[in-house]
Short mmCIF file of C-alpha atoms and ligand atoms in Angstrom, two decimals:
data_model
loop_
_atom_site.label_atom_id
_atom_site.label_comp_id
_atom_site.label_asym_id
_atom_site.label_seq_id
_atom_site.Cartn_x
_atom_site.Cartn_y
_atom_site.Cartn_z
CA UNK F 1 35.12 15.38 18.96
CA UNK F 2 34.55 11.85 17.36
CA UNK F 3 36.53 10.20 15.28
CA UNK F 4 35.65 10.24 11.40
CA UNK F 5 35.23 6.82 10.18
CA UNK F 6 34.37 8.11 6.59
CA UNK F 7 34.14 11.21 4.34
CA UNK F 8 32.43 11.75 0.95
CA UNK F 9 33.84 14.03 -1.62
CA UNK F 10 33.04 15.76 -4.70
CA UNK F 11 29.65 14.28 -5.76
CA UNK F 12 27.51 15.78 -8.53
CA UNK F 13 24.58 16.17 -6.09
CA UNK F 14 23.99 15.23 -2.80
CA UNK F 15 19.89 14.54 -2.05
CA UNK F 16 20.11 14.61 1.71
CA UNK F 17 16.28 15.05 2.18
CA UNK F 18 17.09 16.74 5.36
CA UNK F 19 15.33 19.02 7.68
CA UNK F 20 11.71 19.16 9.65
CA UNK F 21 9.76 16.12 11.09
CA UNK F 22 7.97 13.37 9.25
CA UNK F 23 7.82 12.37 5.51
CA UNK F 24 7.77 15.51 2.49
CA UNK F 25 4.44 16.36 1.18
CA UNK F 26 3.51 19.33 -0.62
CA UNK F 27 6.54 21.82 -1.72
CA UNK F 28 9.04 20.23 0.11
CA UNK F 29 8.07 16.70 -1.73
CA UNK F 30 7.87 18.49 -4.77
CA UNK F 31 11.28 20.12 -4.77
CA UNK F 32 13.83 18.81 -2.29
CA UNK F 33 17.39 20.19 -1.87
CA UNK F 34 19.86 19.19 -4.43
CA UNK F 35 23.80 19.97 -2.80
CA UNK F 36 26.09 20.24 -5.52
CA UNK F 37 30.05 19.73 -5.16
CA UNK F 38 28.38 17.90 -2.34
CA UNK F 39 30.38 16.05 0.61
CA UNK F 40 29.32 14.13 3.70
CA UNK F 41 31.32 13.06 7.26
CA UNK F 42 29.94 9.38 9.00
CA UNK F 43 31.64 9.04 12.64
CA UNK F 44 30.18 6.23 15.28
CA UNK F 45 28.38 4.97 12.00
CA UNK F 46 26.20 7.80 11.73
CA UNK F 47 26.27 11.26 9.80
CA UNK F 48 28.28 13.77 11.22
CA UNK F 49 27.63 16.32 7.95
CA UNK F 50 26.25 16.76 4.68
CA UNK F 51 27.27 20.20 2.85
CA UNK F 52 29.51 21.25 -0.15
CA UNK F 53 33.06 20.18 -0.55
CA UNK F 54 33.97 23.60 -0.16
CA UNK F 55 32.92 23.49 3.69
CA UNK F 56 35.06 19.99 4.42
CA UNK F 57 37.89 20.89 5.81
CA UNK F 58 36.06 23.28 8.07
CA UNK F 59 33.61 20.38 8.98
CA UNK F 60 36.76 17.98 9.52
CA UNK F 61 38.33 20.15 12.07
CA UNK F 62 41.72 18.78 11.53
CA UNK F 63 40.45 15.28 11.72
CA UNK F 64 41.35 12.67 9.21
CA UNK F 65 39.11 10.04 7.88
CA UNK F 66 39.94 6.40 8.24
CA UNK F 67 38.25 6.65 4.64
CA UNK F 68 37.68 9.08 2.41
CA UNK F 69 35.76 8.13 -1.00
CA UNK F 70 36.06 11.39 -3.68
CA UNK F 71 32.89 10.97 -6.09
CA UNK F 72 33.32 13.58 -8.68
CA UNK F 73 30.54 12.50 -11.17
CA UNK F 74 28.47 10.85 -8.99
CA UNK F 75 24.93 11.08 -7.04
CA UNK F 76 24.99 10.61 -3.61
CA UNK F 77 21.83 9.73 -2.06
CA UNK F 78 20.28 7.49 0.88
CA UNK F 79 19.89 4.31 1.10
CA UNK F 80 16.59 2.43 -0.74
CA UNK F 81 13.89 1.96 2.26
CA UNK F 82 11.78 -0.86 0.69
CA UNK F 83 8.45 -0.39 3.38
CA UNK F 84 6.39 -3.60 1.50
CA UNK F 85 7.87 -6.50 0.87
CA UNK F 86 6.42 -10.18 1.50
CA UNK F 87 9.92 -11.71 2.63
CA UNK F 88 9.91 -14.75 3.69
CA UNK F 89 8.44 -16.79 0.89
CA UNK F 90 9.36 -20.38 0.20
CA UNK F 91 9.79 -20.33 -3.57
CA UNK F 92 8.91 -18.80 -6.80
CA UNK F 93 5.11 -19.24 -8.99
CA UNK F 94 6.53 -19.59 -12.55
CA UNK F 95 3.47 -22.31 -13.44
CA UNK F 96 1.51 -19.13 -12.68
CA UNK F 97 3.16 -16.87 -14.09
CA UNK F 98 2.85 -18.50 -17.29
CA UNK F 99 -1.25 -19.12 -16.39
CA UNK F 100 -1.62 -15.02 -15.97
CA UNK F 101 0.74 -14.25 -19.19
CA UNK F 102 -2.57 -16.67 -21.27
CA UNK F 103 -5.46 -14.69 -20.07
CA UNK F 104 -6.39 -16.51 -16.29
CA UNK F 105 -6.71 -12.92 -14.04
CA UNK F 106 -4.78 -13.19 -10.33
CA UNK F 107 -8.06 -13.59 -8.59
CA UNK F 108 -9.53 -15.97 -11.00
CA UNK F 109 -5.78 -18.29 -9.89
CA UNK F 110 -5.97 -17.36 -6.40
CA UNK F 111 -10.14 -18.88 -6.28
CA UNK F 112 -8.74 -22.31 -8.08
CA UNK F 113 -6.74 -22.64 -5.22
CA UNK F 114 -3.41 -21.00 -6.80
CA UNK F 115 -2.14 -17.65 -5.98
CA UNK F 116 -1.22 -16.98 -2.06
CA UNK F 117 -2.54 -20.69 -1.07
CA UNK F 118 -0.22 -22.05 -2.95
CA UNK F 119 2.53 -20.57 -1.52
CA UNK F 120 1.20 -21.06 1.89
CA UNK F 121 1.24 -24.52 1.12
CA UNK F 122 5.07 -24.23 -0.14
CA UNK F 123 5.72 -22.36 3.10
CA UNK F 124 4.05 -24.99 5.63
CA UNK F 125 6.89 -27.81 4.05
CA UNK F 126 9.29 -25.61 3.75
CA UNK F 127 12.20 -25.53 7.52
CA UNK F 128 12.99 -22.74 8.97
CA UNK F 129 16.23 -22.80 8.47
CA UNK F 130 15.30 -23.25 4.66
CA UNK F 131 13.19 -19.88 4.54
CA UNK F 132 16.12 -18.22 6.59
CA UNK F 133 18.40 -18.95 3.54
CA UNK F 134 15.97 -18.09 0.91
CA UNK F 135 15.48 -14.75 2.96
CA UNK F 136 18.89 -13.89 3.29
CA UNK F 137 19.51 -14.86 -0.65
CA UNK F 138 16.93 -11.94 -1.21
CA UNK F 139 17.82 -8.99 1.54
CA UNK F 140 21.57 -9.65 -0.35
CA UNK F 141 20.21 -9.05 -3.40
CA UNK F 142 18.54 -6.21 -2.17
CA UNK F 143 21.13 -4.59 -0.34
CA UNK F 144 23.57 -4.52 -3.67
CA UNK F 145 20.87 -3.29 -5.47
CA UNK F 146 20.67 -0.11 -2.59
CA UNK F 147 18.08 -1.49 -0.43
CA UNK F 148 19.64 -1.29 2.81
CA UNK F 149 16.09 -1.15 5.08
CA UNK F 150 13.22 -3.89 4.45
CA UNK F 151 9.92 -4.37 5.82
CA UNK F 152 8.87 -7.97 6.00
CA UNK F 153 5.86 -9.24 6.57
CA UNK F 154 4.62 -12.56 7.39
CA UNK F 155 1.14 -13.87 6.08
CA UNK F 156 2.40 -17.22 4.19
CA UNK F 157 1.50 -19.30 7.04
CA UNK F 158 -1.78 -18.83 7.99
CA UNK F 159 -1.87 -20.83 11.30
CA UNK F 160 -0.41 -19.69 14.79
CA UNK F 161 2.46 -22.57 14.00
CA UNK F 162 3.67 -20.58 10.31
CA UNK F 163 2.57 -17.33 10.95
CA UNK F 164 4.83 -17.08 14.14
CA UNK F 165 7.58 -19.00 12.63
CA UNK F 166 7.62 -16.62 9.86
CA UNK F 167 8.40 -13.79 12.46
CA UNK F 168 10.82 -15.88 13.67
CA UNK F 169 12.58 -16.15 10.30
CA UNK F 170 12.58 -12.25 10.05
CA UNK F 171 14.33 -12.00 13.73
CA UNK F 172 16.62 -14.69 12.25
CA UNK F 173 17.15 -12.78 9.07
CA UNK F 174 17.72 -9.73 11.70
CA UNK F 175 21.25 -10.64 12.34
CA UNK F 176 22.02 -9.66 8.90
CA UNK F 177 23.60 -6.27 7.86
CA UNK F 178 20.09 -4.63 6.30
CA UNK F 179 17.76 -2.98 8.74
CA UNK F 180 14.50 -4.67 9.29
CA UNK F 181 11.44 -4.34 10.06
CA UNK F 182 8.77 -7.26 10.90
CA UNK F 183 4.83 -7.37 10.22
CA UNK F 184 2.28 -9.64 11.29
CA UNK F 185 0.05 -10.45 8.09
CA UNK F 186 -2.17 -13.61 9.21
CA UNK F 187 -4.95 -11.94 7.75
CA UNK F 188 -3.59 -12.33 4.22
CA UNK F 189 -5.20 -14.86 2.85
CA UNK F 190 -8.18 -16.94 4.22
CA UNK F 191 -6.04 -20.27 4.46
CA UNK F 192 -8.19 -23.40 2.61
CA UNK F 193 -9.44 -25.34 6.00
CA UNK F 194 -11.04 -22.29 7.02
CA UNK F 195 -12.98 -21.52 3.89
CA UNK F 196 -16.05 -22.55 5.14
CA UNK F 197 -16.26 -20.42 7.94
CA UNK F 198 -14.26 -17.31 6.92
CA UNK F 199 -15.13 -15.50 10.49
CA UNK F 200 -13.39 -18.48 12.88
CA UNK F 201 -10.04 -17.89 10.90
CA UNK F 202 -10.77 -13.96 12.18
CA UNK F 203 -11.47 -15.37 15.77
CA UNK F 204 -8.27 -17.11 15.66
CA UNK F 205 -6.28 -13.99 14.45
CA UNK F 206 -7.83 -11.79 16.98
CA UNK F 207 -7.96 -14.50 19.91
CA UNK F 208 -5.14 -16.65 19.50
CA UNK F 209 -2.12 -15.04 16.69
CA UNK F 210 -2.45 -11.61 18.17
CA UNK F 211 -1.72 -11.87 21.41
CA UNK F 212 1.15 -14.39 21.20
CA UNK F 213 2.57 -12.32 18.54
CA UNK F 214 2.12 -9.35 21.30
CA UNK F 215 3.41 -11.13 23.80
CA UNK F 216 6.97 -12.35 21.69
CA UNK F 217 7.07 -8.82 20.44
CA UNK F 218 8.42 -10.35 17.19
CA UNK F 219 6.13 -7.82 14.54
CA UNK F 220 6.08 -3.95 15.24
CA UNK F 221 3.34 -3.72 13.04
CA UNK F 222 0.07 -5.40 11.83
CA UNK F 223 -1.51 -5.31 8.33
CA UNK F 224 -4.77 -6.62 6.27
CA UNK F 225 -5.48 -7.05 2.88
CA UNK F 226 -8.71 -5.81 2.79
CA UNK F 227 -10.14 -6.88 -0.90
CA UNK F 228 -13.10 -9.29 -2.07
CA UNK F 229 -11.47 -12.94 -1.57
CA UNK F 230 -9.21 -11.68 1.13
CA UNK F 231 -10.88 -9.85 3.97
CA UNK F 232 -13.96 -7.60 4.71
CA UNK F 233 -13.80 -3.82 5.84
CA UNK F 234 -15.77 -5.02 8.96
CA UNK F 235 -13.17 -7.86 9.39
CA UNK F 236 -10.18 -5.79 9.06
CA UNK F 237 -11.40 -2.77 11.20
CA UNK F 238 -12.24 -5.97 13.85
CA UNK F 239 -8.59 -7.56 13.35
CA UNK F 240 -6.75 -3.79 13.44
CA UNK F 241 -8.43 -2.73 16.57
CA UNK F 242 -7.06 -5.72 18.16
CA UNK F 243 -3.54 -5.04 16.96
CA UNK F 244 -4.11 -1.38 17.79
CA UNK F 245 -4.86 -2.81 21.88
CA UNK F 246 -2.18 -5.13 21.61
CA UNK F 247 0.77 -2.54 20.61
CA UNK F 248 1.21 -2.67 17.36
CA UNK F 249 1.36 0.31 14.54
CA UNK F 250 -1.13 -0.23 11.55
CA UNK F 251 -0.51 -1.13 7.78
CA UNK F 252 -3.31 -2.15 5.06
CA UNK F 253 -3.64 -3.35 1.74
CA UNK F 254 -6.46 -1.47 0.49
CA UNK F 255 -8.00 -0.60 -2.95
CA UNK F 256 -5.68 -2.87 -4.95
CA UNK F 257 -8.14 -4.31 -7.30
CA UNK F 258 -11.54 -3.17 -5.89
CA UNK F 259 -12.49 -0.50 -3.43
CA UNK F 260 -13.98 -1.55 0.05
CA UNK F 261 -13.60 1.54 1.86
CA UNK F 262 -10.22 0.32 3.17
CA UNK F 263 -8.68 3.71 2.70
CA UNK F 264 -11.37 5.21 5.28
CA UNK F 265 -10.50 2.64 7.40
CA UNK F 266 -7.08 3.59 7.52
CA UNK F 267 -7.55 7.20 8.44
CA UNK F 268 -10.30 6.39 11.13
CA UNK F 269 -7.64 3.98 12.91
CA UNK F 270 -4.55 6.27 12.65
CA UNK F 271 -2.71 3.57 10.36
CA UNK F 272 1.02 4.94 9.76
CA UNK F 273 0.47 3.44 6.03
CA UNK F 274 -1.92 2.59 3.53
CA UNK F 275 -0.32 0.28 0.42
CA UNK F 276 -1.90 0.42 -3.07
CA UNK F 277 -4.67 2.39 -3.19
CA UNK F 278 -5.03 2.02 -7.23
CA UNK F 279 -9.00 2.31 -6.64
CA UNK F 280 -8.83 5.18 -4.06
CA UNK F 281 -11.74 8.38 -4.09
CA UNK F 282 -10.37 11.98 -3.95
CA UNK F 283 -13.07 12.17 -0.48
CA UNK F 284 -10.50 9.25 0.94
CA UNK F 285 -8.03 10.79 -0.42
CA UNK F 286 -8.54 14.05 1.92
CA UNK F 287 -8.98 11.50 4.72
CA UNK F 288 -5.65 10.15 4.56
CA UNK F 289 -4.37 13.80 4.39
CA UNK F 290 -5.72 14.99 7.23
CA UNK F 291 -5.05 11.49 9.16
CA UNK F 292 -1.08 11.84 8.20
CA UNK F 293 -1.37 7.81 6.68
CA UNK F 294 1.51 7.38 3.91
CA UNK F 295 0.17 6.20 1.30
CA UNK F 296 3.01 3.17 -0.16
CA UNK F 297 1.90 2.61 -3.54
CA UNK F 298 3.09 -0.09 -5.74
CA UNK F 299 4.02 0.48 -9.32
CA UNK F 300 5.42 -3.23 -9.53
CA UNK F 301 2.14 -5.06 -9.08
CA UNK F 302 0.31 -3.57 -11.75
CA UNK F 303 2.96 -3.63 -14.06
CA UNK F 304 3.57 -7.67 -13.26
CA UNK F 305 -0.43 -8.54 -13.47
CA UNK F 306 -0.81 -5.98 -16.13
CA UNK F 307 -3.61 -4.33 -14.21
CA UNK F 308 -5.05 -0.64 -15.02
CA UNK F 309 -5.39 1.77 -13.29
CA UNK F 310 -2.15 2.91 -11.76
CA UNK F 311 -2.33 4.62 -8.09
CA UNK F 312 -3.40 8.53 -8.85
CA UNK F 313 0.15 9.27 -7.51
CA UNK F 314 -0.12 12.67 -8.61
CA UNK F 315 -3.59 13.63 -7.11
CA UNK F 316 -2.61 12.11 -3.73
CA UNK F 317 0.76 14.48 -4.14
CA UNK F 318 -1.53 17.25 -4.70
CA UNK F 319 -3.77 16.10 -1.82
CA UNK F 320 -1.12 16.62 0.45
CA UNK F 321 -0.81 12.58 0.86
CA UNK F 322 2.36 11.90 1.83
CA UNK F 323 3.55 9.18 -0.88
CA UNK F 324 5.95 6.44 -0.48
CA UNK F 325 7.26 3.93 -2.89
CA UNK F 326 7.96 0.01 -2.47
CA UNK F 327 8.56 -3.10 -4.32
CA UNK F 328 5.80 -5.25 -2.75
CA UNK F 329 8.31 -8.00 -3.55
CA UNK F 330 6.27 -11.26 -3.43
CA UNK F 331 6.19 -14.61 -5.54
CA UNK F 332 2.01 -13.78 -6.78
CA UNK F 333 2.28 -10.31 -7.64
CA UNK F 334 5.22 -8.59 -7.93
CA UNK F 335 8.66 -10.86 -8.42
CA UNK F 336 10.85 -7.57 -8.10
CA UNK F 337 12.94 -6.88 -5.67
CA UNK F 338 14.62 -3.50 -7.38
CA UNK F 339 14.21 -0.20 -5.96
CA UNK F 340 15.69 1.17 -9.16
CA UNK F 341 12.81 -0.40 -11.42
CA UNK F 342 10.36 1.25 -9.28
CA UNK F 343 11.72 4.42 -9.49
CA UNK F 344 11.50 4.20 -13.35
CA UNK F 345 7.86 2.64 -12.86
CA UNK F 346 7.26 5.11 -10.47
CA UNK F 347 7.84 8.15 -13.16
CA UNK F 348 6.71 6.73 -16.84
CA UNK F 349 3.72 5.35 -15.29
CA UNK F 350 2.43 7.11 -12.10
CA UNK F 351 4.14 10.96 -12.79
CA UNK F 352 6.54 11.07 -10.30
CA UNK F 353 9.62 12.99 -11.44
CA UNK F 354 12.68 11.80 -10.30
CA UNK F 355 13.65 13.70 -7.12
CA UNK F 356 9.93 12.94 -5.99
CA UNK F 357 10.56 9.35 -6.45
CA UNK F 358 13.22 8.97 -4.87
CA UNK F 359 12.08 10.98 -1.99
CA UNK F 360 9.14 8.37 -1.89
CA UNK F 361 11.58 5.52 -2.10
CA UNK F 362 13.75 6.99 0.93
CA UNK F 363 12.74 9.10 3.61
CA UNK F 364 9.07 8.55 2.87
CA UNK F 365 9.30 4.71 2.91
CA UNK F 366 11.12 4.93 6.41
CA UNK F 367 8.54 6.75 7.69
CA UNK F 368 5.76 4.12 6.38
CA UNK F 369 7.89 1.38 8.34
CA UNK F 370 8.47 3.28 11.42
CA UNK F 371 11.84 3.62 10.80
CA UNK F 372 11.56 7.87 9.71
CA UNK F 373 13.39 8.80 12.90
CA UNK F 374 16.47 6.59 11.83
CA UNK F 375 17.04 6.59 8.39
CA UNK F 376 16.08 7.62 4.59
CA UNK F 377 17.78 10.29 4.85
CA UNK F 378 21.45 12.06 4.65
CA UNK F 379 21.04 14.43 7.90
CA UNK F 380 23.19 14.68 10.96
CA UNK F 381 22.17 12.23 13.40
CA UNK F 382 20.45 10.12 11.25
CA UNK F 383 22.73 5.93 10.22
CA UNK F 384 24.81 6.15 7.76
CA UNK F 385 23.01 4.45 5.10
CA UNK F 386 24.41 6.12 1.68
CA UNK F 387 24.66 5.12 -2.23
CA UNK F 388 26.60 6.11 -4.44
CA UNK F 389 25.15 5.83 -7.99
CA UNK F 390 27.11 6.14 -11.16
CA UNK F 391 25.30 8.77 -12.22
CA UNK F 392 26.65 12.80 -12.90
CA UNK F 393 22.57 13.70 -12.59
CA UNK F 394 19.72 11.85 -10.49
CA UNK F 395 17.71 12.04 -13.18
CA UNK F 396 19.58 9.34 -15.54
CA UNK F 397 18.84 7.22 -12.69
CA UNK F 398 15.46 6.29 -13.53
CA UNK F 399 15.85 7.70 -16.60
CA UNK F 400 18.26 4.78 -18.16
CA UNK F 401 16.48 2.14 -16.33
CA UNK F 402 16.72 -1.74 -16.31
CA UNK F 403 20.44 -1.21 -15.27
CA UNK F 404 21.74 -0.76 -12.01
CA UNK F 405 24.05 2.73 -11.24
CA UNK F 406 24.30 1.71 -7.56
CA UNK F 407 28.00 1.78 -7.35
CA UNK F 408 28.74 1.12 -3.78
CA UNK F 409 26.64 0.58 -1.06
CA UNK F 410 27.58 2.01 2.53
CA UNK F 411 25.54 0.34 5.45
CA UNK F 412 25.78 2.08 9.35
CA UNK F 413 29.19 3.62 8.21
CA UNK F 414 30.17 0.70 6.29
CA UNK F 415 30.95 -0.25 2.78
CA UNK F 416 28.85 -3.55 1.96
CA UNK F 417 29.20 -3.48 -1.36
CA UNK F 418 31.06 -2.29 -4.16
ZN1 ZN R 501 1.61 -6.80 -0.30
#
């Protein structure tokens, strides 16, 4: 019998998520478990038990808690798994922001040379140790907003040098308390001295990045933004199947502003995500169903470039997709790193109610990351990664949104903020 480090008492609701393999889809996305008068034991930093309060004592055994936290009024749920991010990024693209905001589209800045060039070019001058701090100023942020598991991705350096050194700021940033996990991105962006010949800057990713990012075993996964400007279907599936030989899992950015046939792609390789998907057919749709690809989609981005249409959130539910939710929080497209606002995105704009959303924004997110066997979710076994929002009903918190009801944040067993 282990010692208790922590109990929970009292909540409003519990959403544990628990129970079966792999993320919800279908009824059990639709309608999770809400535990009411709910209480939870952590011991070795990990749950020990999620039930009612009524069962507690029972559970304790005689044990006593080196903690106990009594939540009467309050939702208890898992900690935010945000499964897109672009951490690290040098700095912020207010000039623009401000460009978008009169009438110049993101694609329209990115061709003049703006957009993700120009924050390669602000990563390239920027030290590591500078993009270390700027990381760890965001993953704080993050973490007292709830977010206590990030994937990061590089893709702002766009040479061997930058693109390994920016998976050697995310093992840097590892030492942190939040729970990481790192992406290779080179192909994000066809950097400006390889403009001319688009397919040599493939060459290099799939003959030179790859393997030494294989070989470091610094990125678990790989990823492509597959979209006119950015790369070709026949590039990606040419980059992927290299990372596929090499090791790593499989992320895209697909159908974001025009569809390539991305989503295809990702079923046909086995991808464990594909992330936008705004432009994606019902036919792919049924593809990534039957392929078991989360779909990550991204509320954020089209709300911050003011771009129509929203992901068909609701048709991929109904597809039997399973859906995640993340922030994509980058300087370009999406400067928000809030679970919370997504979740409100998530429901006004692509139909999610509540419980589904935050479903998508825990134990489906950890399972677009790799992470599904570990966390985003309030089960025995699983770290104890646990919020606890001041909220009586889950629904207020999307519901009352632009305000934060994370009250404290517990990380592995351990309150991080409050
Ligand atoms: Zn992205």
């Amino acid at each position: 019998v282990s010692a208790v480090d922590l109990c929970i008492a009292g909540a409003s609701e519990i959403l544990p998520f628990r129970g079966g393999d792999g993320p919800l889809v279908g009824p059990a996305f639709r309608d999770p478990e809400v535990i009411h008068d709910g209480a939870l034991i952590v011991s070795d930093g990990k749950i020990e038990w999620v039930g009612e309060t009524q069962g507690l004592e029972r559970a304790l055994a005689g044990r006593r808690p080196a903690r106990r936290i009594d939540t009467p009024g309050r939702v208890v749920t898992p900690g935010f798994v945000d499964c897109h991010t672009h951490i690290p990024f040098a700095r912020g693209r207010e000039a623009e922001f401000e460009m978008r905001i009169e009438g110049k589209s993101y694609l329209e800045i990115a061709a003049a040379g703006g957009g993700i060039l120009s924050s390669v070019r602000h990563f390239r001058e920027t030290s590591t140790n500078d993009l270390v701090a700027r990381g760890r100023e965001h993953l704080t942020a993050m973490l007292r907003g709830g977010t206590t598991s990030v994937e990061c991705k590089s893709g702002y350096g766009l040479s061997t040098e930058h693109e390994l050194r920016a998976l050697e700021v995310i093992r840097a940033l590892q030492s942190g308390p939040s729970t990481l996990v790192a992406t290779f991105l080179g192909a994000h962006a066809i950097p400006a001295e390889h403009r001319p010949d688009p397919d040599a800057y493939v060459d290099l990713v799939v003959e030179e990045m790859l393997p030494q990012v294989a070989r470091q075993g610094i990125a678990r996964f790989c990823d492509v933004f597959i979209e006119e400007g950015a790369f070709s279907l026949e590039q990606g599936r040419r980059i992927l199947t290299a990372a596929r030989d090499c090791g790593l899992l499989l992320k895209l950015h697909v159908d974001e502003f025009h569809s390539l046939g991305g989503a295809t792609l990702a079923a046909e390789l086995g991808a464990v995500s594909a992330d936008h998907l705004d432009h994606v057919s019902d036919r792919e749709m049924r593809a990534l169903a039957s392929a078991g690809v989360v779909a990550v989609l991204t509320p954020g981005v089209n709300t911050f470039l003011g771009t129509a249409p929203f992901a068909p959130a609701r048709k991929l539910v109904d597809a039997g997709v399973p859906v995640a939710l993340a922030t994509d929080f980058n300087p370009g497209s999406c400067m928000c790193a809030s679970m919370e606002t997504i979740l409100s995105l998530a429901c006004t704009q692509l139909r999610l109610r509540p419980i589904e959303a935050i479903a998508a924004a825990t134990r489906n997110a950890a399972h677009a990351c790799g992470l599904g066997d570990r966390v985003g979710r309030l089960e025995r076994g699983f770290d104890a990664d646990i919020l606890v929002m001041g909220v009586e009903d889950h629904r207020t918190i999307p519901y009352h949104f632009g305000t934060s009801h994370v009250e404290l944040v517990i990380k592995g067993g351990k309150l991080v903020h409050a």
